[in-house]
Amino acid sequence: MNRTENVTKVDYYEVLGVERTASDQDLKVAYRKLAMQYHPDRNPGNSEAEEKFKECSEAYQVLSDPQKRATYDRFGHAGVNGGPGMGGFDGNPFAGAGFEDLGDIFGDLFGFNMGGRGAGRGAARVHKGRDLHYDLTLEFEEAVFGKETQITIERREACTDCKATGTAGGRGPSVCSQCQGRGQVRYQQGFFSIARTCPACNGAGSVITDPCETCRGDGRVVKERNVSVKVPAGVEDGTRIRYQGEGDVGRNGGPAGDLYVELSVSPHKFFERAGHDLHCTVPVSFPQAALGDELTLPTLDGEVRLKVPEGTQSGKEFKIRGKGVPYLNANGRGDLIVQIVVQTPARLTKVQKELIRQLSESLTVENTPTSRSGLFDKMKEMFS
């Protein structure tokens, strides 16, 4: 076989690092790797990388075209670079039969679609519906014990007048004449050919020439909808409940979005929540703490009796089991933790002062400072 080789050029198969029997997919994978490695945007100011990029782009453009590849296999570089009747490489890696594959590859690099394969030409793009958010405020007790309520939301639903087509005649949209249904138009910027969203159809690939008067071509209309919200017992402030498919309906047959109900829990007047336990502080007088007493305390379930033993110190905590918050989606409840605080009277009568003075003479307390660690050591000795 007579072959006229251009000695100044490397064999295209060697450039891509593939065998001469390589499949189209093998070529594409090899070129993708090299293009990502040597692309000028990743190697600014590197002339050697730029040349490598041009070289592998040229090789791929020729070998990805079945006719050019056959000619190259038979005649070599001379057959695809200026030979009579031979379509050679034009210096633009995006031109020619391999443009769609190149678009896929450079879409990975730049984060956009180059206008190659995608939705069928003229086919309307399918879009998922928008997610909706609703803020629901609960009373403290409602969050603890749960609640079922109705909320009203506004969401986009399919237009019944045009059967969601967006057109008055119900025929659906027409192919965009500017982008021919691709949803993108190409712009030449020096060495590169870049695809951008079509301004005529905003990337939809289709346009509506006779919009429905009800939905104005959107195919959807805003309607009020009642949604039943079931708040489980034990939820916390900031909890989000997701209702799948209760958001806006999708466009052109796309799936509906979701509804997110975010819960805000109002504070209680004296209970504070810590996990599944409730905490509160109860003031007592000095006589109650010294002599002991029995207190009536409110809980979220009603009143309970708490026995305060004599000699109770300020800060002492008592646990009332099962009077806390129910476990979310499980059996059982947390506890109610009651802290006793001995209250010192701010104002006393002369008689009260005299009585306390007499009492103080019979009570002796060593007012010697003690470190926390020292106190801990003494307690350790007592219980060892």
mmCIF file of C-alpha atoms in Angstrom:
data_model
loop_
_atom_site.group_PDB
_atom_site.id
_atom_site.type_symbol
_atom_site.label_atom_id
_atom_site.label_comp_id
_atom_site.label_asym_id
_atom_site.label_seq_id
_atom_site.Cartn_x
_atom_site.Cartn_y
_atom_site.Cartn_z
ATOM 1 C CA MET A 1 0.000 0.000 0.000
ATOM 2 C CA ASN A 2 1.340 3.398 -0.986
ATOM 3 C CA ARG A 3 1.224 5.852 1.900
ATOM 4 C CA THR A 4 2.521 9.387 1.895
ATOM 5 C CA GLU A 5 3.274 10.235 5.553
ATOM 6 C CA ASN A 6 3.898 13.754 6.843
ATOM 7 C CA VAL A 7 7.075 13.182 8.869
ATOM 8 C CA THR A 8 6.496 16.325 10.925
ATOM 9 C CA LYS A 9 3.376 14.866 12.586
ATOM 10 C CA VAL A 10 2.985 12.073 15.093
ATOM 11 C CA ASP A 11 0.635 9.237 14.255
ATOM 12 C CA TYR A 12 -2.880 10.113 15.470
ATOM 13 C CA TYR A 13 -3.264 6.776 17.238
ATOM 14 C CA GLU A 14 0.014 7.376 19.074
ATOM 15 C CA VAL A 15 -1.144 10.884 20.026
ATOM 16 C CA LEU A 16 -4.235 9.441 21.735
ATOM 17 C CA GLY A 17 -2.339 6.419 23.049
ATOM 18 C CA VAL A 18 -4.691 3.823 21.541
ATOM 19 C CA GLU A 19 -4.395 0.855 19.198
ATOM 20 C CA ARG A 20 -5.406 1.166 15.551
ATOM 21 C CA THR A 21 -8.305 -1.179 16.325
ATOM 22 C CA ALA A 22 -9.646 1.120 19.076
ATOM 23 C CA SER A 23 -13.419 1.511 19.248
ATOM 24 C CA ASP A 24 -15.222 4.861 19.184
ATOM 25 C CA GLN A 25 -15.648 4.641 22.966
ATOM 26 C CA ASP A 26 -11.920 3.925 23.422
ATOM 27 C CA LEU A 27 -11.120 7.028 21.387
ATOM 28 C CA LYS A 28 -13.522 9.154 23.366
ATOM 29 C CA VAL A 29 -12.170 7.999 26.739
ATOM 30 C CA ALA A 30 -8.560 8.571 25.632
ATOM 31 C CA TYR A 31 -9.307 12.039 24.294
ATOM 32 C CA ARG A 32 -11.326 13.015 27.352
ATOM 33 C CA LYS A 33 -8.336 12.229 29.576
ATOM 34 C CA LEU A 34 -5.869 14.165 27.425
ATOM 35 C CA ALA A 35 -8.171 17.140 26.883
ATOM 36 C CA MET A 36 -8.762 17.522 30.600
ATOM 37 C CA GLN A 37 -4.992 17.313 31.192
ATOM 38 C CA TYR A 38 -3.795 19.775 28.559
ATOM 39 C CA HIS A 39 -6.671 22.235 28.257
ATOM 40 C CA PRO A 40 -5.337 25.846 28.157
ATOM 41 C CA ASP A 41 -7.654 26.951 30.956
ATOM 42 C CA ARG A 42 -5.931 24.451 33.200
ATOM 43 C CA ASN A 43 -2.499 25.369 31.957
ATOM 44 C CA PRO A 44 -2.479 29.161 31.537
ATOM 45 C CA GLY A 45 0.605 30.462 29.768
ATOM 46 C CA ASN A 46 1.892 26.952 29.011
ATOM 47 C CA SER A 47 2.509 26.888 25.261
ATOM 48 C CA GLU A 48 3.618 23.256 25.321
ATOM 49 C CA ALA A 49 0.318 22.179 26.915
ATOM 50 C CA GLU A 50 -1.591 24.261 24.369
ATOM 51 C CA GLU A 51 0.180 22.489 21.506
ATOM 52 C CA LYS A 52 -0.537 19.121 23.094
ATOM 53 C CA PHE A 53 -4.183 20.089 23.394
ATOM 54 C CA LYS A 54 -4.389 21.096 19.728
ATOM 55 C CA GLU A 55 -2.609 17.904 18.712
ATOM 56 C CA CYS A 56 -4.927 15.552 20.592
ATOM 57 C CA SER A 57 -7.993 17.551 19.460
ATOM 58 C CA GLU A 58 -6.891 17.222 15.850
ATOM 59 C CA ALA A 59 -6.309 13.500 16.272
ATOM 60 C CA TYR A 60 -9.687 12.927 17.854
ATOM 61 C CA GLN A 61 -11.586 15.009 15.301
ATOM 62 C CA VAL A 62 -10.174 12.916 12.494
ATOM 63 C CA LEU A 63 -10.429 9.495 14.130
ATOM 64 C CA SER A 64 -13.926 10.082 15.550
ATOM 65 C CA ASP A 65 -15.252 10.656 12.022
ATOM 66 C CA PRO A 66 -15.657 7.223 10.314
ATOM 67 C CA GLN A 67 -14.991 8.627 6.818
ATOM 68 C CA LYS A 68 -11.942 10.637 7.865
ATOM 69 C CA ARG A 69 -10.606 7.725 9.885
ATOM 70 C CA ALA A 70 -10.892 5.384 6.903
ATOM 71 C CA THR A 71 -9.086 7.908 4.732
ATOM 72 C CA TYR A 72 -6.375 8.399 7.356
ATOM 73 C CA ASP A 73 -5.900 4.643 7.757
ATOM 74 C CA ARG A 74 -5.355 4.390 4.011
ATOM 75 C CA PHE A 75 -3.423 7.541 3.133
ATOM 76 C CA GLY A 76 -2.087 8.819 6.465
ATOM 77 C CA HIS A 77 -1.785 12.541 7.237
ATOM 78 C CA ALA A 78 -1.662 13.448 3.551
ATOM 79 C CA GLY A 79 -5.141 12.026 3.074
ATOM 80 C CA VAL A 80 -6.782 14.258 5.687
ATOM 81 C CA ASN A 81 -4.733 17.427 5.341
ATOM 82 C CA GLY A 82 -5.313 19.014 1.970
ATOM 83 C CA GLY A 83 -5.514 16.049 -0.347
ATOM 84 C CA PRO A 84 -7.886 16.378 -3.306
ATOM 85 C CA GLY A 85 -11.434 15.977 -2.114
ATOM 86 C CA MET A 86 -10.278 15.221 1.437
ATOM 87 C CA GLY A 87 -11.850 17.085 4.346
ATOM 88 C CA GLY A 88 -8.983 17.875 6.700
ATOM 89 C CA PHE A 89 -8.653 19.289 10.212
ATOM 90 C CA ASP A 90 -9.740 22.968 10.270
ATOM 91 C CA GLY A 91 -8.066 24.028 13.500
ATOM 92 C CA ASN A 92 -11.317 24.102 15.454
ATOM 93 C CA PRO A 93 -11.713 21.087 17.780
ATOM 94 C CA PHE A 94 -15.464 21.655 18.004
ATOM 95 C CA ALA A 95 -16.176 21.508 14.288
ATOM 96 C CA GLY A 96 -16.953 18.434 12.249
ATOM 97 C CA ALA A 97 -18.624 15.146 12.901
ATOM 98 C CA GLY A 98 -17.164 14.778 16.401
ATOM 99 C CA PHE A 99 -18.722 17.954 17.806
ATOM 100 C CA GLU A 100 -21.346 16.218 19.912
ATOM 101 C CA ASP A 101 -18.791 14.039 21.678
ATOM 102 C CA LEU A 102 -16.535 17.038 22.163
ATOM 103 C CA GLY A 103 -19.472 18.915 23.636
ATOM 104 C CA ASP A 104 -19.994 16.140 26.172
ATOM 105 C CA ILE A 105 -16.330 16.233 27.117
ATOM 106 C CA PHE A 106 -16.009 19.985 27.494
ATOM 107 C CA GLY A 107 -19.303 20.138 29.331
ATOM 108 C CA ASP A 108 -17.512 18.164 32.057
ATOM 109 C CA LEU A 109 -14.684 20.686 32.110
ATOM 110 C CA PHE A 110 -16.662 23.929 32.019
ATOM 111 C CA GLY A 111 -19.879 22.793 33.705
ATOM 112 C CA PHE A 112 -22.201 23.469 30.747
ATOM 113 C CA ASN A 113 -23.769 21.530 27.922
ATOM 114 C CA MET A 114 -22.101 22.228 24.559
ATOM 115 C CA GLY A 115 -25.276 21.610 22.621
ATOM 116 C CA GLY A 116 -24.641 18.013 21.678
ATOM 117 C CA ARG A 117 -26.709 15.141 22.898
ATOM 118 C CA GLY A 118 -29.512 15.926 25.271
ATOM 119 C CA ALA A 119 -33.240 16.106 25.102
ATOM 120 C CA GLY A 120 -34.660 15.324 21.698
ATOM 121 C CA ARG A 121 -34.664 18.255 19.345
ATOM 122 C CA GLY A 122 -37.791 20.272 19.951
ATOM 123 C CA ALA A 123 -38.766 18.206 22.998
ATOM 124 C CA ALA A 124 -39.894 20.326 25.932
ATOM 125 C CA ARG A 125 -37.538 20.161 28.906
ATOM 126 C CA VAL A 126 -38.909 18.384 31.955
ATOM 127 C CA HIS A 127 -38.550 20.320 35.216
ATOM 128 C CA LYS A 128 -39.177 19.206 38.787
ATOM 129 C CA GLY A 129 -41.634 21.353 40.706
ATOM 130 C CA ARG A 130 -40.416 23.867 43.276
ATOM 131 C CA ASP A 131 -40.208 22.821 46.928
ATOM 132 C CA LEU A 132 -42.439 24.789 49.311
ATOM 133 C CA HIS A 133 -41.761 25.808 52.924
ATOM 134 C CA TYR A 134 -44.241 26.526 55.705
ATOM 135 C CA ASP A 135 -43.479 27.787 59.241
ATOM 136 C CA LEU A 136 -45.756 26.287 61.892
ATOM 137 C CA THR A 137 -45.644 27.619 65.467
ATOM 138 C CA LEU A 138 -46.577 25.207 68.276
ATOM 139 C CA GLU A 139 -47.315 25.710 71.925
ATOM 140 C CA PHE A 140 -44.906 23.933 74.257
ATOM 141 C CA GLU A 141 -47.473 21.292 75.214
ATOM 142 C CA GLU A 142 -48.370 20.657 71.539
ATOM 143 C CA ALA A 143 -44.761 19.800 70.770
ATOM 144 C CA VAL A 144 -44.591 17.481 73.789
ATOM 145 C CA PHE A 145 -47.812 15.566 73.168
ATOM 146 C CA GLY A 146 -48.192 16.008 69.394
ATOM 147 C CA LYS A 147 -50.908 17.620 67.332
ATOM 148 C CA GLU A 148 -52.809 17.196 64.083
ATOM 149 C CA THR A 149 -53.805 20.364 62.282
ATOM 150 C CA GLN A 150 -54.702 21.771 58.872
ATOM 151 C CA ILE A 151 -52.549 24.313 57.071
ATOM 152 C CA THR A 152 -53.334 26.235 53.898
ATOM 153 C CA ILE A 153 -50.647 26.650 51.254
ATOM 154 C CA GLU A 154 -50.507 28.174 47.795
ATOM 155 C CA ARG A 155 -48.971 25.962 45.156
ATOM 156 C CA ARG A 156 -48.833 25.660 41.377
ATOM 157 C CA GLU A 157 -51.094 22.966 39.962
ATOM 158 C CA ALA A 158 -51.763 21.793 36.419
ATOM 159 C CA CYS A 159 -53.950 24.133 34.406
ATOM 160 C CA THR A 160 -57.165 22.324 33.533
ATOM 161 C CA ASP A 161 -58.139 24.738 30.754
ATOM 162 C CA CYS A 162 -55.182 23.810 28.551
ATOM 163 C CA LYS A 163 -54.494 20.400 30.110
ATOM 164 C CA ALA A 164 -51.081 21.664 31.281
ATOM 165 C CA THR A 165 -49.869 22.257 27.696
ATOM 166 C CA GLY A 166 -49.671 26.028 28.146
ATOM 167 C CA THR A 167 -51.256 26.603 24.737
ATOM 168 C CA ALA A 168 -54.757 27.814 23.938
ATOM 169 C CA GLY A 169 -55.284 25.143 21.306
ATOM 170 C CA GLY A 170 -53.862 22.389 23.466
ATOM 171 C CA ARG A 171 -51.356 21.398 20.775
ATOM 172 C CA GLY A 172 -48.331 22.058 22.924
ATOM 173 C CA PRO A 173 -45.293 24.245 22.225
ATOM 174 C CA SER A 174 -43.524 24.609 18.871
ATOM 175 C CA VAL A 175 -39.864 24.066 18.097
ATOM 176 C CA CYS A 176 -37.786 27.190 18.719
ATOM 177 C CA SER A 177 -36.668 28.582 15.357
ATOM 178 C CA GLN A 178 -33.531 30.226 16.754
ATOM 179 C CA CYS A 179 -31.934 27.145 18.310
ATOM 180 C CA GLN A 180 -33.827 24.541 16.272
ATOM 181 C CA GLY A 181 -34.978 22.848 19.461
ATOM 182 C CA ARG A 182 -31.538 22.377 20.997
ATOM 183 C CA GLY A 183 -32.146 24.901 23.762
ATOM 184 C CA GLN A 184 -28.718 26.388 23.092
ATOM 185 C CA VAL A 185 -27.012 28.514 20.482
ATOM 186 C CA ARG A 186 -23.322 28.400 19.599
ATOM 187 C CA TYR A 187 -20.929 31.311 19.703
ATOM 188 C CA GLN A 188 -17.442 31.328 18.256
ATOM 189 C CA GLN A 189 -14.879 32.824 20.645
ATOM 190 C CA GLY A 190 -11.490 32.550 19.056
ATOM 191 C CA PHE A 191 -10.329 28.957 19.211
ATOM 192 C CA PHE A 192 -13.445 27.775 21.054
ATOM 193 C CA SER A 193 -17.040 27.294 20.041
ATOM 194 C CA ILE A 194 -19.203 27.679 23.125
ATOM 195 C CA ALA A 195 -22.876 26.850 23.531
ATOM 196 C CA ARG A 196 -25.074 29.105 25.622
ATOM 197 C CA THR A 197 -28.721 29.090 26.627
ATOM 198 C CA CYS A 198 -30.938 30.180 23.787
ATOM 199 C CA PRO A 199 -32.327 33.662 24.575
ATOM 200 C CA ALA A 200 -35.462 33.071 22.512
ATOM 201 C CA CYS A 201 -36.731 30.032 24.450
ATOM 202 C CA ASN A 202 -34.629 30.314 27.639
ATOM 203 C CA GLY A 203 -33.228 26.857 27.047
ATOM 204 C CA ALA A 204 -36.590 25.127 26.695
ATOM 205 C CA GLY A 205 -36.019 24.250 23.033
ATOM 206 C CA SER A 206 -39.597 25.198 22.316
ATOM 207 C CA VAL A 207 -41.796 28.278 22.325
ATOM 208 C CA ILE A 208 -45.501 28.883 22.813
ATOM 209 C CA THR A 209 -47.080 31.016 20.116
ATOM 210 C CA ASP A 210 -50.684 30.828 21.400
ATOM 211 C CA PRO A 211 -50.450 30.930 25.207
ATOM 212 C CA CYS A 212 -53.377 29.825 27.326
ATOM 213 C CA GLU A 213 -55.175 32.840 28.798
ATOM 214 C CA THR A 214 -55.623 31.146 32.171
ATOM 215 C CA CYS A 215 -52.035 30.117 32.880
ATOM 216 C CA ARG A 216 -50.362 32.481 30.377
ATOM 217 C CA GLY A 217 -48.383 29.688 28.805
ATOM 218 C CA ASP A 218 -46.957 28.198 32.003
ATOM 219 C CA GLY A 219 -49.226 25.159 32.016
ATOM 220 C CA ARG A 220 -49.777 25.700 35.756
ATOM 221 C CA VAL A 221 -51.920 27.951 37.909
ATOM 222 C CA VAL A 222 -51.653 28.967 41.571
ATOM 223 C CA LYS A 223 -54.286 27.429 43.826
ATOM 224 C CA GLU A 224 -54.892 27.192 47.557
ATOM 225 C CA ARG A 225 -54.652 23.737 49.034
ATOM 226 C CA ASN A 226 -55.334 22.392 52.534
ATOM 227 C CA VAL A 227 -52.751 19.969 53.860
ATOM 228 C CA SER A 228 -53.193 17.850 56.984
ATOM 229 C CA VAL A 229 -50.087 18.081 59.175
ATOM 230 C CA LYS A 230 -49.564 15.439 61.843
ATOM 231 C CA VAL A 231 -47.007 16.559 64.428
ATOM 232 C CA PRO A 232 -45.674 13.533 66.343
ATOM 233 C CA ALA A 233 -45.248 13.708 70.118
ATOM 234 C CA GLY A 234 -41.788 14.746 71.290
ATOM 235 C CA VAL A 235 -40.718 16.997 68.396
ATOM 236 C CA GLU A 236 -38.177 19.737 69.085
ATOM 237 C CA ASP A 237 -37.890 23.335 67.981
ATOM 238 C CA GLY A 238 -36.535 23.495 64.418
ATOM 239 C CA THR A 239 -37.826 20.068 63.366
ATOM 240 C CA ARG A 240 -38.687 19.805 59.657
ATOM 241 C CA ILE A 241 -41.447 17.502 58.416
ATOM 242 C CA ARG A 242 -41.310 16.579 54.715
ATOM 243 C CA TYR A 243 -44.438 15.876 52.676
ATOM 244 C CA GLN A 244 -43.350 14.343 49.403
ATOM 245 C CA GLY A 245 -45.090 15.591 46.273
ATOM 246 C CA GLU A 246 -47.018 18.370 48.036
ATOM 247 C CA GLY A 247 -44.987 21.183 46.441
ATOM 248 C CA ASP A 248 -45.474 22.793 43.029
ATOM 249 C CA VAL A 249 -46.288 20.361 40.224
ATOM 250 C CA GLY A 250 -43.507 19.920 37.680
ATOM 251 C CA ARG A 251 -43.459 21.375 34.204
ATOM 252 C CA ASN A 252 -43.927 19.262 31.100
ATOM 253 C CA GLY A 253 -44.655 16.142 33.115
ATOM 254 C CA GLY A 254 -41.863 16.625 35.646
ATOM 255 C CA PRO A 255 -42.289 15.368 39.234
ATOM 256 C CA ALA A 256 -43.862 17.591 41.866
ATOM 257 C CA GLY A 257 -41.729 19.268 44.497
ATOM 258 C CA ASP A 258 -41.988 18.613 48.222
ATOM 259 C CA LEU A 259 -43.510 20.546 51.108
ATOM 260 C CA TYR A 260 -41.329 21.207 54.166
ATOM 261 C CA VAL A 261 -43.112 22.197 57.375
ATOM 262 C CA GLU A 262 -40.660 23.741 59.858
ATOM 263 C CA LEU A 263 -41.746 23.731 63.486
ATOM 264 C CA SER A 264 -41.158 26.560 65.953
ATOM 265 C CA VAL A 265 -41.935 25.752 69.599
ATOM 266 C CA SER A 266 -42.961 28.548 71.958
ATOM 267 C CA PRO A 267 -41.175 28.579 75.341
ATOM 268 C CA HIS A 268 -42.965 27.436 78.503
ATOM 269 C CA LYS A 269 -43.440 29.833 81.394
ATOM 270 C CA PHE A 270 -41.383 27.725 83.802
ATOM 271 C CA PHE A 271 -40.401 24.376 82.220
ATOM 272 C CA GLU A 272 -37.199 24.126 80.175
ATOM 273 C CA ARG A 273 -36.440 21.192 77.922
ATOM 274 C CA ALA A 274 -33.118 19.324 77.773
ATOM 275 C CA GLY A 275 -33.441 16.374 75.429
ATOM 276 C CA HIS A 276 -36.367 14.365 76.744
ATOM 277 C CA ASP A 277 -36.140 15.737 80.302
ATOM 278 C CA LEU A 278 -37.920 18.787 81.669
ATOM 279 C CA HIS A 279 -36.310 21.077 84.246
ATOM 280 C CA CYS A 280 -37.807 23.605 86.637
ATOM 281 C CA THR A 281 -36.770 25.504 89.784
ATOM 282 C CA VAL A 282 -38.928 25.605 92.929
ATOM 283 C CA PRO A 283 -38.231 28.141 95.694
ATOM 284 C CA VAL A 284 -38.700 27.072 99.354
ATOM 285 C CA SER A 285 -38.284 28.933 102.622
ATOM 286 C CA PHE A 286 -35.533 28.209 105.135
ATOM 287 C CA PRO A 287 -37.960 26.491 107.554
ATOM 288 C CA GLN A 288 -39.258 24.267 104.738
ATOM 289 C CA ALA A 289 -35.727 23.250 103.771
ATOM 290 C CA ALA A 290 -34.616 22.772 107.384
ATOM 291 C CA LEU A 291 -37.667 20.963 108.719
ATOM 292 C CA GLY A 292 -38.862 19.311 105.491
ATOM 293 C CA ASP A 293 -42.195 19.678 103.752
ATOM 294 C CA GLU A 294 -44.457 18.195 101.104
ATOM 295 C CA LEU A 295 -45.017 20.348 98.030
ATOM 296 C CA THR A 296 -47.728 20.297 95.374
ATOM 297 C CA LEU A 297 -46.129 20.813 91.957
ATOM 298 C CA PRO A 298 -47.704 21.281 88.514
ATOM 299 C CA THR A 299 -46.575 19.066 85.615
ATOM 300 C CA LEU A 300 -47.695 18.801 81.984
ATOM 301 C CA ASP A 301 -49.948 15.918 83.116
ATOM 302 C CA GLY A 302 -51.445 17.558 86.200
ATOM 303 C CA GLU A 303 -50.327 18.040 89.800
ATOM 304 C CA VAL A 304 -47.973 15.748 91.738
ATOM 305 C CA ARG A 305 -46.744 15.669 95.342
ATOM 306 C CA LEU A 306 -43.029 16.090 96.092
ATOM 307 C CA LYS A 307 -41.633 15.311 99.524
ATOM 308 C CA VAL A 308 -38.771 17.595 100.533
ATOM 309 C CA PRO A 309 -36.812 15.901 103.354
ATOM 310 C CA GLU A 310 -35.555 17.923 106.323
ATOM 311 C CA GLY A 311 -32.119 19.425 105.900
ATOM 312 C CA THR A 312 -32.489 19.880 102.130
ATOM 313 C CA GLN A 313 -29.764 22.152 100.778
ATOM 314 C CA SER A 314 -30.261 24.858 98.179
ATOM 315 C CA GLY A 315 -29.559 23.448 94.696
ATOM 316 C CA LYS A 316 -30.682 19.929 95.560
ATOM 317 C CA GLU A 317 -32.383 18.199 92.608
ATOM 318 C CA PHE A 318 -35.234 15.704 92.728
ATOM 319 C CA LYS A 319 -36.278 13.488 89.830
ATOM 320 C CA ILE A 320 -39.927 12.759 89.072
ATOM 321 C CA ARG A 321 -39.833 9.849 86.656
ATOM 322 C CA GLY A 322 -41.962 9.679 83.514
ATOM 323 C CA LYS A 323 -43.112 13.301 83.611
ATOM 324 C CA GLY A 324 -40.838 14.536 80.842
ATOM 325 C CA VAL A 325 -41.116 14.492 77.048
ATOM 326 C CA PRO A 326 -42.219 11.345 75.149
ATOM 327 C CA TYR A 327 -39.520 9.678 73.060
ATOM 328 C CA LEU A 328 -40.049 10.500 69.389
ATOM 329 C CA ASN A 329 -41.608 7.524 67.578
ATOM 330 C CA ALA A 330 -40.881 5.251 70.550
ATOM 331 C CA ASN A 331 -42.347 4.211 73.883
ATOM 332 C CA GLY A 332 -41.380 5.865 77.143
ATOM 333 C CA ARG A 333 -40.804 9.388 78.408
ATOM 334 C CA GLY A 334 -38.094 11.441 79.988
ATOM 335 C CA ASP A 335 -38.163 12.756 83.564
ATOM 336 C CA LEU A 336 -38.989 15.999 85.340
ATOM 337 C CA ILE A 337 -36.004 17.397 87.229
ATOM 338 C CA VAL A 338 -36.962 19.740 90.089
ATOM 339 C CA GLN A 339 -34.256 21.918 91.661
ATOM 340 C CA ILE A 340 -34.853 23.305 95.139
ATOM 341 C CA VAL A 341 -33.660 26.853 95.846
ATOM 342 C CA VAL A 342 -33.750 28.110 99.420
ATOM 343 C CA GLN A 343 -35.053 31.656 99.371
ATOM 344 C CA THR A 344 -33.603 34.231 101.768
ATOM 345 C CA PRO A 345 -36.179 36.818 102.843
ATOM 346 C CA ALA A 346 -35.269 40.358 101.801
ATOM 347 C CA ARG A 347 -37.381 42.130 104.445
ATOM 348 C CA LEU A 348 -37.956 41.056 108.056
ATOM 349 C CA THR A 349 -39.966 42.503 110.940
ATOM 350 C CA LYS A 350 -38.291 43.230 114.270
ATOM 351 C CA VAL A 351 -39.865 40.121 115.779
ATOM 352 C CA GLN A 352 -38.601 37.938 112.924
ATOM 353 C CA LYS A 353 -35.120 39.356 113.205
ATOM 354 C CA GLU A 354 -35.035 38.663 116.951
ATOM 355 C CA LEU A 355 -36.194 35.096 116.441
ATOM 356 C CA ILE A 356 -33.574 34.466 113.769
ATOM 357 C CA ARG A 357 -30.922 36.044 116.002
ATOM 358 C CA GLN A 358 -31.851 33.673 118.794
ATOM 359 C CA LEU A 359 -31.735 30.757 116.351
ATOM 360 C CA SER A 360 -28.327 31.774 115.020
ATOM 361 C CA GLU A 361 -26.885 31.669 118.542
ATOM 362 C CA SER A 362 -27.767 27.984 118.733
ATOM 363 C CA LEU A 363 -26.390 27.176 115.268
ATOM 364 C CA THR A 364 -22.681 27.122 114.511
ATOM 365 C CA VAL A 365 -21.204 27.055 111.012
ATOM 366 C CA GLU A 366 -17.481 27.186 110.271
ATOM 367 C CA ASN A 367 -17.096 29.949 107.695
ATOM 368 C CA THR A 368 -13.781 28.576 106.463
ATOM 369 C CA PRO A 369 -13.263 28.706 102.679
ATOM 370 C CA THR A 370 -13.149 25.282 101.007
ATOM 371 C CA SER A 371 -12.078 24.565 97.423
ATOM 372 C CA ARG A 372 -14.304 22.518 95.217
ATOM 373 C CA SER A 373 -11.644 19.828 94.937
ATOM 374 C CA GLY A 374 -11.245 19.767 98.717
ATOM 375 C CA LEU A 375 -14.948 19.308 99.179
ATOM 376 C CA PHE A 376 -14.910 16.492 96.649
ATOM 377 C CA ASP A 377 -12.063 14.747 98.478
ATOM 378 C CA LYS A 378 -13.960 14.923 101.773
ATOM 379 C CA MET A 379 -17.070 13.453 100.154
ATOM 380 C CA LYS A 380 -14.945 10.722 98.630
ATOM 381 C CA GLU A 381 -13.556 9.833 102.048
ATOM 382 C CA MET A 382 -17.056 9.704 103.539
ATOM 383 C CA PHE A 383 -18.304 7.193 100.958
ATOM 384 C CA SER A 384 -15.133 5.093 100.632
#
